[in-house]
Each structure stands twice: as structure tokens, then as C-alpha cells.
Coordinates of C-alpha atoms in Angstrom, one line a residue:
X8 CA 66.8 9.4 -39.6
X9 CA 66.4 11.7 -36.6
X10 CA 68.0 11.3 -33.2
X11 CA 66.1 11.3 -29.9
X12 CA 66.2 14.2 -27.5
X13 CA 64.7 13.8 -24.0
X14 CA 61.9 16.4 -23.7
X15 CA 63.2 17.8 -20.4
X16 CA 61.3 21.0 -20.5
X17 CA 58.0 19.1 -20.9
X18 CA 59.0 16.6 -18.2
X19 CA 59.9 19.3 -15.7
X20 CA 56.6 21.1 -16.4
X21 CA 54.5 17.9 -15.8
X22 CA 56.5 17.0 -12.7
X23 CA 56.2 20.5 -11.2
X24 CA 52.7 21.6 -12.3
X25 CA 50.6 18.4 -12.9
X26 CA 51.9 15.6 -10.8
X27 CA 50.7 16.6 -7.3
X28 CA 54.3 17.0 -6.3
X29 CA 53.3 19.2 -3.3
X30 CA 51.8 16.2 -1.6
X31 CA 54.3 13.6 -2.9
X32 CA 57.2 15.4 -1.2
X33 CA 55.5 14.7 2.1
X34 CA 56.2 11.0 1.6
X35 CA 59.4 10.0 3.5
X36 CA 61.0 8.3 0.5
X37 CA 60.4 11.2 -1.8
X38 CA 63.1 13.5 -0.5
X39 CA 64.8 13.6 -3.9
X40 CA 61.7 15.4 -5.3
X41 CA 61.9 18.0 -2.5
X42 CA 65.3 19.0 -3.8
X43 CA 64.9 20.5 -7.3
X44 CA 68.7 20.5 -7.9
X45 CA 68.9 16.8 -7.2
X46 CA 65.9 16.0 -9.3
X47 CA 67.2 18.0 -12.2
X48 CA 70.6 16.3 -11.9
X49 CA 69.0 12.9 -12.2
X50 CA 66.9 14.0 -15.2
X51 CA 69.9 15.5 -17.0
X52 CA 72.1 12.4 -16.5
X53 CA 69.2 10.2 -17.6
X54 CA 68.8 12.3 -20.7
X55 CA 72.5 12.0 -21.4
X56 CA 72.5 8.2 -21.0
X57 CA 69.4 7.8 -23.1
X58 CA 70.7 10.0 -25.9
X59 CA 74.3 8.9 -26.0
X60 CA 74.2 5.2 -24.9
X61 CA 70.8 3.7 -25.6
X62 CA 69.5 5.7 -28.6
X63 CA 72.4 4.8 -30.9
X64 CA 71.7 1.1 -30.3
X65 CA 68.0 1.4 -31.2
X66 CA 68.5 1.0 -34.9
X67 CA 71.2 -1.6 -34.4
X68 CA 68.8 -3.8 -32.4
X69 CA 66.1 -3.3 -35.0
X70 CA 68.2 -4.1 -38.0
X71 CA 70.5 -6.7 -36.6
X72 CA 68.1 -8.6 -34.3
X73 CA 69.0 -11.7 -32.3
X74 CA 70.8 -14.9 -33.0
X75 CA 69.5 -18.2 -31.5
X76 CA 71.4 -21.4 -31.1
X77 CA 71.0 -24.4 -28.8
X78 CA 73.6 -22.8 -26.6
X79 CA 71.6 -19.6 -26.1
X80 CA 70.7 -16.3 -27.6
X81 CA 73.2 -13.6 -28.7
X82 CA 71.9 -10.0 -28.3
X83 CA 72.7 -7.3 -30.8
X84 CA 76.2 -5.7 -30.9
X85 CA 76.7 -3.2 -28.2
X86 CA 73.9 -4.4 -25.9
X87 CA 76.4 -6.1 -23.6
X88 CA 78.5 -2.9 -23.1
X89 CA 75.4 -0.8 -22.7
X90 CA 74.0 -3.1 -20.1
X91 CA 77.2 -3.0 -18.1
X92 CA 77.1 0.8 -18.2
X93 CA 73.5 0.7 -17.2
X94 CA 74.1 -1.3 -14.0
X95 CA 77.4 0.5 -13.2
X96 CA 75.5 3.8 -13.3
X97 CA 72.9 2.0 -11.0
X98 CA 69.9 3.0 -13.3
X99 CA 68.5 -0.4 -12.5
X100 CA 68.3 0.4 -8.8
X101 CA 66.3 3.6 -9.0
X102 CA 63.0 2.3 -7.6
X103 CA 64.3 -0.9 -5.9
X104 CA 64.1 -1.3 -2.1
X105 CA 66.9 0.4 -0.2
X106 CA 67.2 -2.6 2.2
X107 CA 68.5 -4.7 -0.6
X108 CA 70.9 -2.1 -2.1
X109 CA 68.4 -0.2 -4.2
X110 CA 68.0 3.6 -4.2
X111 CA 64.3 3.5 -3.3
X112 CA 63.5 6.7 -5.2
X113 CA 59.8 7.7 -5.7
X114 CA 57.9 6.1 -8.6
X115 CA 57.2 9.6 -9.9
X116 CA 60.8 10.4 -10.6
X117 CA 61.5 6.9 -11.8
X118 CA 58.7 7.2 -14.3
X119 CA 60.2 10.3 -15.9
X120 CA 63.6 8.5 -16.2
X121 CA 62.0 5.3 -17.6
X122 CA 60.2 7.3 -20.2
X123 CA 63.4 8.7 -21.6
X124 CA 65.1 5.3 -21.6
X125 CA 62.2 3.6 -23.3
X126 CA 61.9 6.3 -26.0
X127 CA 65.6 5.9 -26.7
X128 CA 65.5 2.1 -26.9
X129 CA 62.4 0.1 -26.0
X130 CA 63.7 -3.3 -26.7
X131 CA 66.7 -2.9 -24.4
X132 CA 64.6 -1.5 -21.6
X133 CA 62.4 -4.6 -21.4
X134 CA 65.1 -6.5 -19.6
X135 CA 65.6 -4.2 -16.5
X136 CA 61.9 -3.5 -16.4
X137 CA 61.0 -7.2 -16.1
X138 CA 63.6 -7.6 -13.4
X139 CA 62.3 -4.7 -11.5
X140 CA 58.7 -6.0 -11.5
X141 CA 59.9 -9.5 -10.6
X142 CA 61.7 -8.1 -7.5
X143 CA 58.5 -6.4 -6.5
X144 CA 56.6 -9.7 -6.7
X145 CA 59.3 -11.5 -4.7
X146 CA 59.3 -8.8 -2.0
X147 CA 55.5 -9.1 -1.8
X148 CA 55.2 -12.9 -1.6
X149 CA 58.4 -14.8 -1.2
X150 CA 59.7 -16.2 2.1
X151 CA 62.8 -14.7 3.6
X152 CA 65.2 -17.4 2.5
X153 CA 64.2 -17.0 -1.2
X154 CA 64.4 -13.2 -1.0
X155 CA 67.9 -13.5 0.7
X156 CA 69.1 -15.8 -2.0
X157 CA 67.8 -14.1 -5.1
X158 CA 66.8 -10.5 -4.5
X159 CA 70.3 -9.0 -3.9
X160 CA 71.7 -10.3 -7.3
X161 CA 68.6 -9.2 -9.1
X162 CA 68.9 -5.8 -7.5
X163 CA 72.6 -5.4 -8.5
X164 CA 71.9 -6.5 -12.1
X165 CA 74.1 -9.6 -12.1
X166 CA 70.9 -11.6 -12.6
X167 CA 67.7 -10.8 -14.5
X168 CA 64.2 -12.1 -14.2
X169 CA 61.2 -13.1 -16.4
X170 CA 57.5 -13.7 -15.9
X171 CA 56.1 -17.0 -17.4
X172 CA 52.4 -17.1 -17.9
X173 CA 51.4 -17.9 -21.5
X174 CA 51.2 -21.4 -22.9
X175 CA 50.3 -22.5 -26.5
X176 CA 46.8 -23.6 -25.5
X177 CA 46.3 -20.9 -22.9
X178 CA 46.8 -17.3 -24.2
X179 CA 44.8 -14.8 -22.3
X180 CA 43.0 -17.6 -20.4
X181 CA 45.6 -18.2 -17.7
X182 CA 43.2 -20.6 -15.9
X183 CA 43.7 -23.1 -18.8
X184 CA 47.5 -23.5 -18.3
X185 CA 48.9 -27.0 -17.9
X186 CA 52.4 -26.6 -16.6
X187 CA 52.9 -29.0 -13.7
X188 CA 54.9 -28.6 -10.4
X189 CA 55.6 -31.8 -8.5
X190 CA 56.5 -31.4 -4.8
X191 CA 59.8 -33.0 -3.6
X192 CA 60.8 -34.3 -0.1
X193 CA 63.2 -31.4 0.4
X194 CA 60.5 -28.8 -0.1
X195 CA 61.4 -27.9 -3.7
X196 CA 59.3 -28.7 -6.8
X197 CA 60.0 -30.2 -10.2
X198 CA 58.4 -28.3 -13.1
X199 CA 57.3 -29.6 -16.4
X200 CA 55.7 -27.8 -19.3
X201 CA 56.1 -25.2 -22.1
X202 CA 55.8 -21.4 -21.9
X203 CA 55.7 -19.1 -24.9
X204 CA 56.2 -15.4 -25.5
X205 CA 58.7 -15.1 -22.7
X206 CA 60.6 -11.8 -23.1
X207 CA 64.3 -12.1 -22.4
X208 CA 63.7 -15.7 -21.4
X209 CA 67.2 -16.4 -22.7
X210 CA 70.1 -13.9 -23.4
X211 CA 73.7 -13.2 -22.8
X212 CA 73.6 -10.1 -20.7
X213 CA 73.4 -11.4 -17.2
X214 CA 75.1 -14.3 -15.3
X215 CA 71.8 -16.0 -14.4
X216 CA 68.1 -15.7 -15.4
X217 CA 65.4 -16.2 -12.7
X218 CA 62.0 -17.3 -14.1
X219 CA 58.8 -16.7 -12.2
X220 CA 56.5 -19.4 -13.5
X221 CA 52.8 -20.1 -13.0
X222 CA 52.1 -23.8 -12.7
X223 CA 49.7 -26.4 -11.1
X224 CA 50.5 -28.7 -8.2
X225 CA 49.0 -32.2 -8.3
X226 CA 46.0 -31.6 -6.1
X227 CA 45.2 -28.1 -7.4
X228 CA 41.6 -27.2 -8.3
X229 CA 40.7 -26.4 -11.9
X230 CA 40.9 -22.9 -13.3
X231 CA 42.6 -19.9 -12.1
X232 CA 42.0 -20.9 -8.4
X233 CA 44.5 -23.7 -8.8
X234 CA 47.6 -21.8 -10.0
X235 CA 50.7 -21.4 -7.9
X236 CA 53.8 -19.3 -8.5
X237 CA 57.3 -20.8 -8.6
X238 CA 60.8 -19.4 -8.8
X239 CA 62.9 -21.4 -11.3
X240 CA 66.5 -20.2 -12.0
X241 CA 68.4 -21.0 -15.2
X242 CA 71.5 -21.9 -13.0
X243 CA 71.0 -23.5 -9.6
X244 CA 73.0 -21.6 -6.9
X245 CA 74.0 -19.2 -9.7
X246 CA 76.7 -21.6 -10.9
X247 CA 77.0 -22.3 -14.7
X248 CA 78.1 -25.8 -13.7
X249 CA 74.6 -26.4 -12.3
X250 CA 72.3 -25.9 -15.3
X251 CA 68.7 -26.3 -14.5
X252 CA 66.3 -28.3 -16.7
X253 CA 64.9 -25.3 -18.5
X254 CA 65.9 -24.6 -22.1
X255 CA 65.1 -22.0 -24.8
X256 CA 63.7 -24.0 -27.8
X257 CA 63.6 -20.9 -30.0
X258 CA 62.8 -17.3 -30.4
X259 CA 60.0 -15.6 -32.3
X260 CA 60.5 -13.6 -35.5
X261 CA 58.5 -10.5 -34.8
X262 CA 57.1 -7.4 -36.5
X263 CA 59.0 -5.2 -34.1
X264 CA 61.1 -5.1 -30.9
X265 CA 63.8 -7.0 -32.8
X266 CA 66.4 -6.4 -30.0
X267 CA 64.3 -8.1 -27.4
X268 CA 64.3 -12.0 -27.5
X269 CA 60.8 -13.5 -27.2
X270 CA 61.4 -17.1 -26.2
X271 CA 59.8 -20.5 -26.0
X272 CA 60.9 -22.1 -22.8
X273 CA 60.7 -25.9 -22.1
X274 CA 60.7 -27.0 -18.5
X275 CA 61.7 -30.6 -17.7
X276 CA 62.7 -31.6 -21.3
X277 CA 65.6 -33.7 -19.9
X278 CA 63.1 -35.8 -17.9
X279 CA 63.8 -34.9 -14.2
X280 CA 62.0 -31.6 -14.3
X281 CA 63.3 -28.1 -13.6
X282 CA 64.0 -27.4 -9.9
X283 CA 61.9 -24.6 -8.5
X284 CA 60.6 -23.2 -5.2
X285 CA 57.1 -22.1 -4.3
X286 CA 56.6 -18.3 -4.0
X287 CA 54.0 -17.4 -1.5
X288 CA 51.0 -19.6 -0.8
X289 CA 50.0 -22.6 -2.9
X290 CA 47.1 -21.9 -5.3
X291 CA 47.6 -18.1 -4.8
X292 CA 50.0 -17.7 -7.7
X293 CA 47.7 -15.5 -9.8
X294 CA 47.3 -13.0 -6.9
X295 CA 51.0 -12.9 -6.4
X296 CA 51.7 -12.5 -10.1
X297 CA 49.2 -9.6 -10.3
X298 CA 51.6 -7.6 -8.2
X299 CA 54.0 -8.0 -11.1
X300 CA 51.2 -7.6 -13.7
X301 CA 49.9 -4.3 -12.5
X302 CA 53.4 -2.8 -12.5
X303 CA 54.0 -4.3 -15.9
X304 CA 50.7 -2.8 -17.3
X305 CA 51.7 0.6 -16.1
X306 CA 55.1 0.2 -17.7
X307 CA 53.5 -0.9 -21.0
X308 CA 51.3 2.2 -21.0
X309 CA 54.4 4.3 -20.4
X310 CA 55.9 2.6 -23.5
X311 CA 53.1 4.0 -25.4
X312 CA 53.9 7.5 -24.2
X313 CA 57.6 7.1 -24.9
X314 CA 57.2 5.8 -28.5
X315 CA 54.7 8.5 -29.2
X316 CA 57.3 11.1 -28.2
X317 CA 59.9 9.3 -30.3
X318 CA 57.6 9.3 -33.3
X319 CA 56.5 12.9 -32.9
X320 CA 60.2 14.0 -32.8
X321 CA 60.8 12.1 -36.0
X322 CA 57.7 13.5 -37.7
X323 CA 58.4 17.1 -36.6
X324 CA 62.0 17.0 -37.9
X325 CA 61.0 15.5 -41.2
X326 CA 58.1 18.0 -41.7
X327 CA 60.5 20.9 -41.1
X328 CA 63.1 19.7 -43.6
X329 CA 61.0 18.1 -46.3
X330 CA 60.2 20.6 -49.1
X331 CA 57.3 19.7 -51.3
X332 CA 54.5 21.7 -52.9
X333 CA 53.3 25.2 -52.1
X334 CA 51.1 25.8 -49.1
X335 CA 48.2 28.2 -49.7
X336 CA 49.5 31.8 -49.8
X337 CA 53.1 30.8 -50.4
X338 CA 55.0 31.8 -53.6
X339 CA 57.7 29.2 -53.5
X340 CA 57.7 25.5 -52.4
X341 CA 58.4 25.2 -48.7
X342 CA 58.7 22.6 -45.9
X343 CA 55.6 20.5 -45.5
X344 CA 55.0 21.7 -42.0
X345 CA 53.3 24.7 -43.7
X346 CA 50.5 22.6 -45.0
X347 CA 47.4 22.7 -42.8
X348 CA 46.8 18.9 -42.7
X349 CA 50.4 18.2 -41.7
X350 CA 50.1 20.8 -38.9
X351 CA 46.8 19.0 -37.9
X352 CA 48.6 15.7 -37.7
X353 CA 51.5 17.1 -35.7
X354 CA 49.2 18.8 -33.2
X355 CA 47.3 15.6 -32.8
X356 CA 50.5 13.7 -32.1
X357 CA 51.8 16.3 -29.7
X358 CA 48.6 17.0 -27.8
X359 CA 47.8 13.3 -27.3
X360 CA 51.3 12.5 -26.2
X361 CA 51.3 15.3 -23.7
X362 CA 47.9 14.1 -22.3
X363 CA 49.2 10.5 -21.9
X364 CA 52.4 11.7 -20.2
X365 CA 50.5 13.9 -17.7
X366 CA 48.2 11.0 -16.8
X367 CA 51.1 8.6 -16.4
X368 CA 53.0 10.9 -14.0
X369 CA 49.8 11.5 -12.0
X370 CA 49.3 7.8 -11.6
X371 CA 52.9 7.4 -10.5
X372 CA 52.5 10.2 -7.9
X373 CA 49.3 8.6 -6.7
X374 CA 51.2 5.3 -6.2
X375 CA 53.8 7.2 -4.1
X376 CA 51.1 8.7 -2.0
X377 CA 49.2 5.4 -1.6
X378 CA 52.4 3.8 -0.3
X379 CA 53.8 6.4 2.0
X380 CA 51.7 9.5 2.7
X381 CA 51.3 10.1 6.5
X382 CA 47.5 10.6 6.1
X383 CA 45.7 7.2 6.0
X384 CA 42.7 8.7 4.1
X385 CA 45.1 10.1 1.4
X386 CA 46.7 6.7 1.1
X387 CA 43.3 5.0 0.7
X388 CA 41.9 7.5 -1.8
X389 CA 45.1 7.5 -4.0
X390 CA 45.2 3.7 -4.0
X391 CA 41.6 3.6 -5.3
X392 CA 42.6 6.1 -8.0
X393 CA 45.6 4.0 -9.1
X394 CA 43.5 0.8 -9.3
X395 CA 40.8 2.6 -11.3
X396 CA 43.4 4.1 -13.7
X397 CA 45.7 1.3 -14.5
X398 CA 43.5 -0.5 -17.0
X399 CA 42.4 2.9 -18.5
X400 CA 45.9 4.1 -18.9
X401 CA 47.2 0.8 -20.3
X402 CA 44.4 0.4 -22.8
X403 CA 44.0 4.0 -23.9
X404 CA 47.6 5.0 -24.0
X405 CA 48.7 2.0 -26.0
X406 CA 45.9 2.2 -28.5
X407 CA 46.5 6.0 -28.8
X408 CA 50.2 5.3 -29.3
X409 CA 49.4 3.2 -32.3
X410 CA 47.4 6.1 -33.8
X411 CA 50.2 8.6 -33.0
X412 CA 53.0 6.5 -34.5
X413 CA 50.9 5.7 -37.5
X414 CA 50.4 9.5 -38.1
X415 CA 54.2 9.8 -38.2
X416 CA 54.2 7.4 -41.1
X417 CA 51.6 9.4 -42.8
X418 CA 53.6 12.6 -42.4
X419 CA 56.7 10.9 -43.8
X420 CA 54.7 9.6 -46.8
X421 CA 56.4 7.0 -49.0
X422 CA 59.8 7.6 -47.3
X423 CA 58.3 6.4 -44.1
X424 CA 57.5 3.0 -45.7
X425 CA 61.2 2.6 -46.4
X426 CA 63.0 0.9 -43.5
X427 CA 66.1 3.1 -43.8
X428 CA 64.1 6.2 -42.8
X429 CA 63.5 4.7 -39.3
X430 CA 59.9 6.1 -39.3
X431 CA 58.3 2.7 -39.2
X432 CA 60.2 1.4 -36.1
X433 CA 58.1 3.2 -33.4
X434 CA 55.0 1.9 -35.1
X435 CA 56.3 -1.6 -35.3
X436 CA 57.6 -1.6 -31.8
X437 CA 54.4 -0.2 -30.3
X438 CA 52.0 -2.5 -32.0
X439 CA 52.6 -5.2 -29.3
X440 CA 51.7 -2.8 -26.5
X441 CA 47.9 -3.1 -26.8
X442 CA 48.3 -6.9 -26.8
X443 CA 50.8 -8.0 -24.1
X444 CA 50.2 -7.8 -20.4
X445 CA 46.5 -8.1 -21.2
X446 CA 44.9 -7.0 -24.5
X447 CA 42.8 -3.8 -24.7
X448 CA 39.7 -6.0 -24.4
X449 CA 40.9 -7.6 -21.2
X450 CA 41.7 -4.1 -19.8
X451 CA 38.2 -3.0 -20.7
X452 CA 36.6 -5.9 -19.1
X453 CA 38.7 -5.4 -16.0
X454 CA 37.8 -1.7 -15.9
X455 CA 34.0 -2.5 -16.2
X456 CA 33.7 -5.3 -13.7
X457 CA 36.5 -4.9 -11.2
X458 CA 36.9 -1.1 -11.2
X459 CA 33.4 0.2 -11.9
X460 CA 30.6 -2.3 -11.3
X461 CA 32.1 -4.0 -8.3
X462 CA 31.9 -0.9 -6.1
X463 CA 28.9 0.6 -7.8
X464 CA 30.9 3.2 -9.5
X465 CA 32.2 4.7 -6.3
X466 CA 35.9 5.1 -7.3
X467 CA 34.9 6.4 -10.7
X468 CA 32.5 9.0 -9.3
X469 CA 35.2 10.1 -6.9
X470 CA 37.4 10.7 -9.9
X471 CA 34.6 12.6 -11.7
X472 CA 34.3 14.9 -8.7
X473 CA 38.0 15.6 -8.8
X474 CA 37.6 16.5 -12.5
X475 CA 34.7 18.8 -11.7
X476 CA 37.0 20.7 -9.4
X477 CA 39.1 21.5 -12.3
X478 CA 36.0 22.7 -14.2
X479 CA 35.4 25.1 -11.4
X480 CA 38.9 26.4 -11.6
X481 CA 38.5 26.9 -15.4
X482 CA 35.3 28.9 -14.8
X483 CA 36.8 31.1 -12.1
X484 CA 40.4 31.8 -13.2
X485 CA 40.3 31.1 -17.0
X486 CA 39.2 34.7 -17.7
X487 CA 37.4 33.5 -20.9
X488 CA 40.7 32.4 -22.6
X489 CA 39.9 28.7 -22.0
X490 CA 36.2 28.7 -22.6
X491 CA 36.5 26.1 -25.3
X492 CA 38.6 23.8 -23.1
X493 CA 36.1 24.3 -20.3
X494 CA 33.1 23.5 -22.5
X495 CA 34.5 20.4 -24.0
X496 CA 35.8 19.1 -20.7
X497 CA 32.3 19.6 -19.2
X498 CA 30.7 17.8 -22.1
X499 CA 33.3 15.0 -21.7
X500 CA 32.8 14.5 -18.0
X501 CA 29.0 14.5 -18.5
X502 CA 29.3 11.9 -21.2
X503 CA 31.5 9.7 -19.0
X504 CA 29.1 10.0 -16.1
X505 CA 26.1 9.1 -18.3
X506 CA 27.9 6.1 -19.7
X507 CA 29.1 4.9 -16.2
X508 CA 25.7 5.2 -14.7
X509 CA 24.3 3.1 -17.6
X510 CA 27.0 0.5 -17.1
X511 CA 26.4 0.2 -13.3
X512 CA 22.6 0.0 -13.8
X513 CA 22.5 -2.4 -16.7
X514 CA 25.3 -4.8 -15.9
X515 CA 23.4 -7.0 -13.4
X516 CA 20.8 -8.0 -16.0
X517 CA 22.5 -7.4 -19.4
X518 CA 26.1 -8.3 -18.7
X519 CA 26.8 -9.3 -22.3
X520 CA 25.6 -5.9 -23.7
X521 CA 27.8 -4.0 -21.3
X522 CA 30.9 -6.1 -22.1
X523 CA 30.2 -5.6 -25.8
X524 CA 30.9 -1.9 -25.4
X525 CA 33.5 -2.2 -22.7
X526 CA 36.3 -1.1 -25.0
X527 CA 34.5 2.1 -26.2
X528 CA 33.8 2.8 -22.5
X529 CA 37.5 2.5 -21.7
X530 CA 38.4 4.7 -24.6
X531 CA 35.9 7.3 -23.4
X532 CA 37.4 7.2 -19.9
X533 CA 40.9 7.6 -21.4
X534 CA 40.0 10.5 -23.6
X535 CA 38.3 12.3 -20.8
X536 CA 41.2 11.6 -18.5
X537 CA 43.5 13.1 -21.1
X538 CA 41.3 16.1 -21.5
X539 CA 41.3 16.7 -17.8
X540 CA 45.1 16.7 -17.7
X541 CA 45.3 19.0 -20.7
X542 CA 42.9 21.4 -18.9
X543 CA 45.1 21.4 -15.8
X544 CA 48.1 22.0 -18.0
X545 CA 46.4 25.0 -19.7
X546 CA 45.6 26.5 -16.3
X547 CA 49.2 26.1 -15.2
X548 CA 50.5 27.5 -18.4
X549 CA 48.2 30.5 -18.2
X550 CA 49.2 31.1 -14.6
X551 CA 52.9 31.0 -15.4
X552 CA 52.5 33.3 -18.4
X553 CA 50.6 35.9 -16.3
X554 CA 53.4 35.8 -13.7
X555 CA 56.0 36.2 -16.4
X556 CA 57.6 32.9 -15.3
X557 CA 59.0 30.2 -17.6
X558 CA 59.5 29.9 -21.3
X559 CA 56.7 31.9 -23.0
X560 CA 57.0 30.0 -26.3
X561 CA 56.7 26.6 -24.5
X562 CA 53.8 27.8 -22.4
X563 CA 51.9 29.2 -25.4
X564 CA 52.5 25.9 -27.2
X565 CA 51.0 24.1 -24.2
X566 CA 47.9 26.3 -24.5
X567 CA 47.7 25.4 -28.2
X568 CA 47.9 21.7 -27.3
X569 CA 45.1 22.0 -24.8
X570 CA 42.8 23.8 -27.1
X571 CA 43.6 21.4 -30.0
X572 CA 43.0 18.3 -27.7
X573 CA 39.7 19.8 -26.6
X574 CA 38.3 20.4 -30.1
X575 CA 39.8 17.4 -31.9
X576 CA 40.0 14.6 -29.3
X577 CA 37.8 15.4 -26.3
X578 CA 35.0 16.2 -28.7
X579 CA 34.7 12.5 -29.4
X580 CA 33.3 11.8 -25.9
X581 CA 29.6 12.3 -26.6
X582 CA 29.8 9.9 -29.6
X583 CA 31.5 7.2 -27.5
X584 CA 29.0 7.6 -24.7
X585 CA 26.2 7.1 -27.2
X586 CA 28.0 3.9 -28.4
X587 CA 28.2 2.7 -24.9
X588 CA 24.6 3.3 -24.1
X589 CA 23.1 2.2 -27.4
X590 CA 25.6 0.0 -29.2
X591 CA 25.8 -3.3 -27.2
X592 CA 22.5 -4.9 -28.1
X593 CA 23.4 -5.3 -31.8
X594 CA 26.7 -7.0 -30.9
X595 CA 25.0 -9.6 -28.7
X596 CA 22.3 -10.2 -31.3
X597 CA 24.8 -10.9 -34.1
X598 CA 24.3 -14.3 -35.7
X599 CA 27.7 -15.9 -35.3
X600 CA 26.9 -18.3 -38.2
X601 CA 26.0 -15.5 -40.6
X602 CA 28.2 -15.0 -43.7
X603 CA 30.3 -11.9 -43.7

């Protein structure tokens, strides 16, 4: 069972060469990134914490799991001590607002830190990530009295937070939820209903748990337009003596993420209802929650990157030490990394992980620019890029992570199927990622309608123009060494443009056909986005090699990754474009009563 090592050289390369850091440092809150020494100190300490504190508990959480009783949920051994170290080191405060005691660091740096933490122990990290996104929603929508009462203790880590959307009869259809919120004379509400799949809805790591709950008021209209957002604490005023009427009825027994409690919460079981307060405007709860949802979707995509890195490290270590058979040309049996197909799988894992990471960090930097760059046009353009990319990144990165972690199992062979090897945990833990915070199909529908069709493809074509600028650089400075990368990226961009034009043109009259191929369209966008980032990485590596700067072995490996991605992954783009343009009609025409 291999240990986890934070890929600091790779992280530094992406931060410095691919993440638009020259513009990000112009943002007032990004001073830390302007100081390479400070940035590196943060990364080194994060790596130490990930490797020494979080990673050793990853297997403990997976094997030991959680213990539920009517009194609450006991987390795995060591989680309590690790959480105390986490908040004492103020890792929970990295991205939180300075006015409430947070550090207010740029999202770009926080993304690098989060990747290392999640790769070390995904289940543990779900708690602080949920709290962080809840704070963002409260800062966006809550009134000053609610913020003053709840945000400080959420920021300092004494309290944690959850998001409560799903109900048994309303999975992805949030508009079908039935939880009720009855107004009270004092301005509070009493909530009744059941919520399922609530991560860290009950646990023993913090003094209080603050639930952000979607529910309906008595006069609310039907559907998603009648949903409001409420804050419901486990303990009123933070006092254990004032237990609110919300209980954990049980936890789910899951395929993975065994160290993270997934709870069923009952509101109002005692009869009087759980006391809560309205967050933001009545009937605008879904809009307020989407502040939380978009942050959560990015974090889930980043989970895909992190677990892909973890799986790659495990597979690489095993391939180097496992001796079996003779590779062609060898006299004696040697490690399986010498076998061509094992090398192919390792390169596939590495190149796709690098592509996902580069896109993640670029989205994070775009978020920083959209929030604080002094130029209004830069803020507008980068915000459009973030909104376009969130569903692409979430959908593509999580689906790709399933593929990458499965390849690790293939490299491990039969040993990987044995729990003690640890090879199956990244796969089991990542399988939820294409599902929660909106399935891949939901991301694809969002991408098609809200991100492409709604503005006539304007934001997407602006991104395509940005990618064509990279093509020009490949043609002018590549010196022929990157011809294959240039050719496949050009083909990929052309394929994406062809598919997007078809989507925009056909959607008004053949909506069902377009939605039938929305997921292949999203995958096409993700693969091309990854190819674009790998091309940029190749240009940077080539430039550094010619200058004699950096680690030559690392930079040459980066060039190998870029070429492999171009020939093995980006080459899929024309086929996906053909599926988008020609594949929807047969899906719509399917006889749903036919026998299969």
C-alpha cells in the first residue's frame, strides 16, 4: 500500500506557467502569490500536513467507517485530533473572508492546497469544504444579524455546516421537494420534513452543526420558484442544552467515502418543528443555494483531480516494484512498467490528471480575476469563462477520474481487487463524484442550455478564440517539435466549433435531439479543454528547456504527456463531434416500450 506524496513540482509548474498568475497578482487580495517564498512556504506546509496528518487516516476511515446511534455519529479514530490540528493550523480559514477572521487568500493558491488535502483524505476534507461553501452562501444572502451570529464560529471551525437539498421523492428534481417552513410571530420559522444524503449532517467533530435547508413556505408557488433557504442549527444559540428539533435517523452504508457520514435528517419529528431563520429573500432559495452549489461543483471536480493523482501514484509505485513476465527484448523477468501496455495506461493516467489539474487551476485564477481585477472588462470576461467552464470541469473531470482510477486497478491486476492493497479505495471514493452536486447529465444540460444556447454560443466562441491563440503560438514557436500537438489541437477545436454551431442552430426546433447528445458534447468540450492546457504546458516546458531552466527530466516528461494526450485522448474529438451532430435522432426515436 503506497503512501501519498504531494506533487509539488507539478503544482509549482502549473501555478507559475499555466494559471495566468501574471494577471492574478494584480488582484489586491492575491499578494501571497506575488511572493514566491510565501507561496512556497504555504505549499510545503500543506504538503507536510497532507502527508503526515491526513494521509495516515485515509485507510483508517475507509476500513473503520462510522458508528451511528440515536445519540449521534462517531467518526473514525484519529479524526477528532486531526480536525483540531486542522483548525489550529487555520487551514480552514485560507479562502474565508478576512473581515470575519479568515485569511482571504486567492482561490488559486487555495485550490493547490485543497488538492493535496483531498488526495490525502477525501472523506475528511468534505467537512471543511462544506463549511466553506456554506459561509460563502451566508455572506452572499444572509442579513447582518444572521451573519454576525453564525459566520464567526463557522470561520473559526468550532461549528460546521451542511447543505440540505435532496428528499426521498425529489432527487435531482429540487422543485419537487416537500419540506415545509411555517412562519412564526417572532420572525423565525418552524421546519418539518426529511432530507437524505446529507454529508456530515451529524458527527462529533464540532460543537454545533448549521444546516442550510431548502423548504417551502405556506403560500409558495409550485416548483423551483417556490423554494426558500433557511438556516437551522443543531443547537440553538450554540448551547447543547438547547437541542433543536432536527435528528439524524441513520447513516448510509456506501461503496466508498466510508469516513464521511451521509445522513438522513428529520426536521420536526418531536412535533413543534425545527427552529430556523430565512436566508435571503423568500422564494429565492435556489438562487442563494446556487452560490454554494457552484463552489461545491468546482470542489467536486477538484476531487476528481486529487483522486486521480492518488491512484496514479499507487499504480506507478506498484508497476515499478511488481516483477512479472519478460517484456519484449528482456532476458530476465522485470517490473511490469517495462511492458508497453502498462506504460500506455500509466501515460493515460498521468496525462489526463495533468490536463485536469491545469484546467482546475486556470478556472480558480479566472475566479480571482473576476472578483478583484482592476479592469472591469477583465472581470466580466473571466466571469463568463468561469460560468462556462464549471459544468464542463465538473462533468469531464469526475468522469475522467473514474477512468483513471479504474486504470490503476487494471495495473494492479488481481492484487488491486483485494482490499488490503488499497488500490480500490480511490475508485470507490471517486465513483460518487459524477453523481453528487448534479449528475453528469445535469451538468451537460446546464452546459448546453445555460452556457451555450442562452447566449448564442458567445462565451464558448470567446473561449475558442482564446484556444486559437495557443494554436498560433504552437505554429510560430514550436519549431516543429510539437507538430502533432498542434495538429490534434486544431482538429479538436474545429470539432468543438462544429458541434457547438450545430447545438446553437438546432436547439430551438429540435431540443430533445440536442439534449440526447448533451453528455458527449460536454465530454468533447472537456477533452479539448484538456488538450489546450497540455499544449500550453508543452510550450512552457519547451521554453524552459531552451533556457536551461528547471528540471530537465520533469520538463521532458511534460512534453511526453502533452504528446500522449494529443494522440490518445484529444484524437477522440472528431468522433465525439460526429456523435453530437448525428447521434441524437435515434435516441429520441427509441421506442420506450420496446424489449431490450
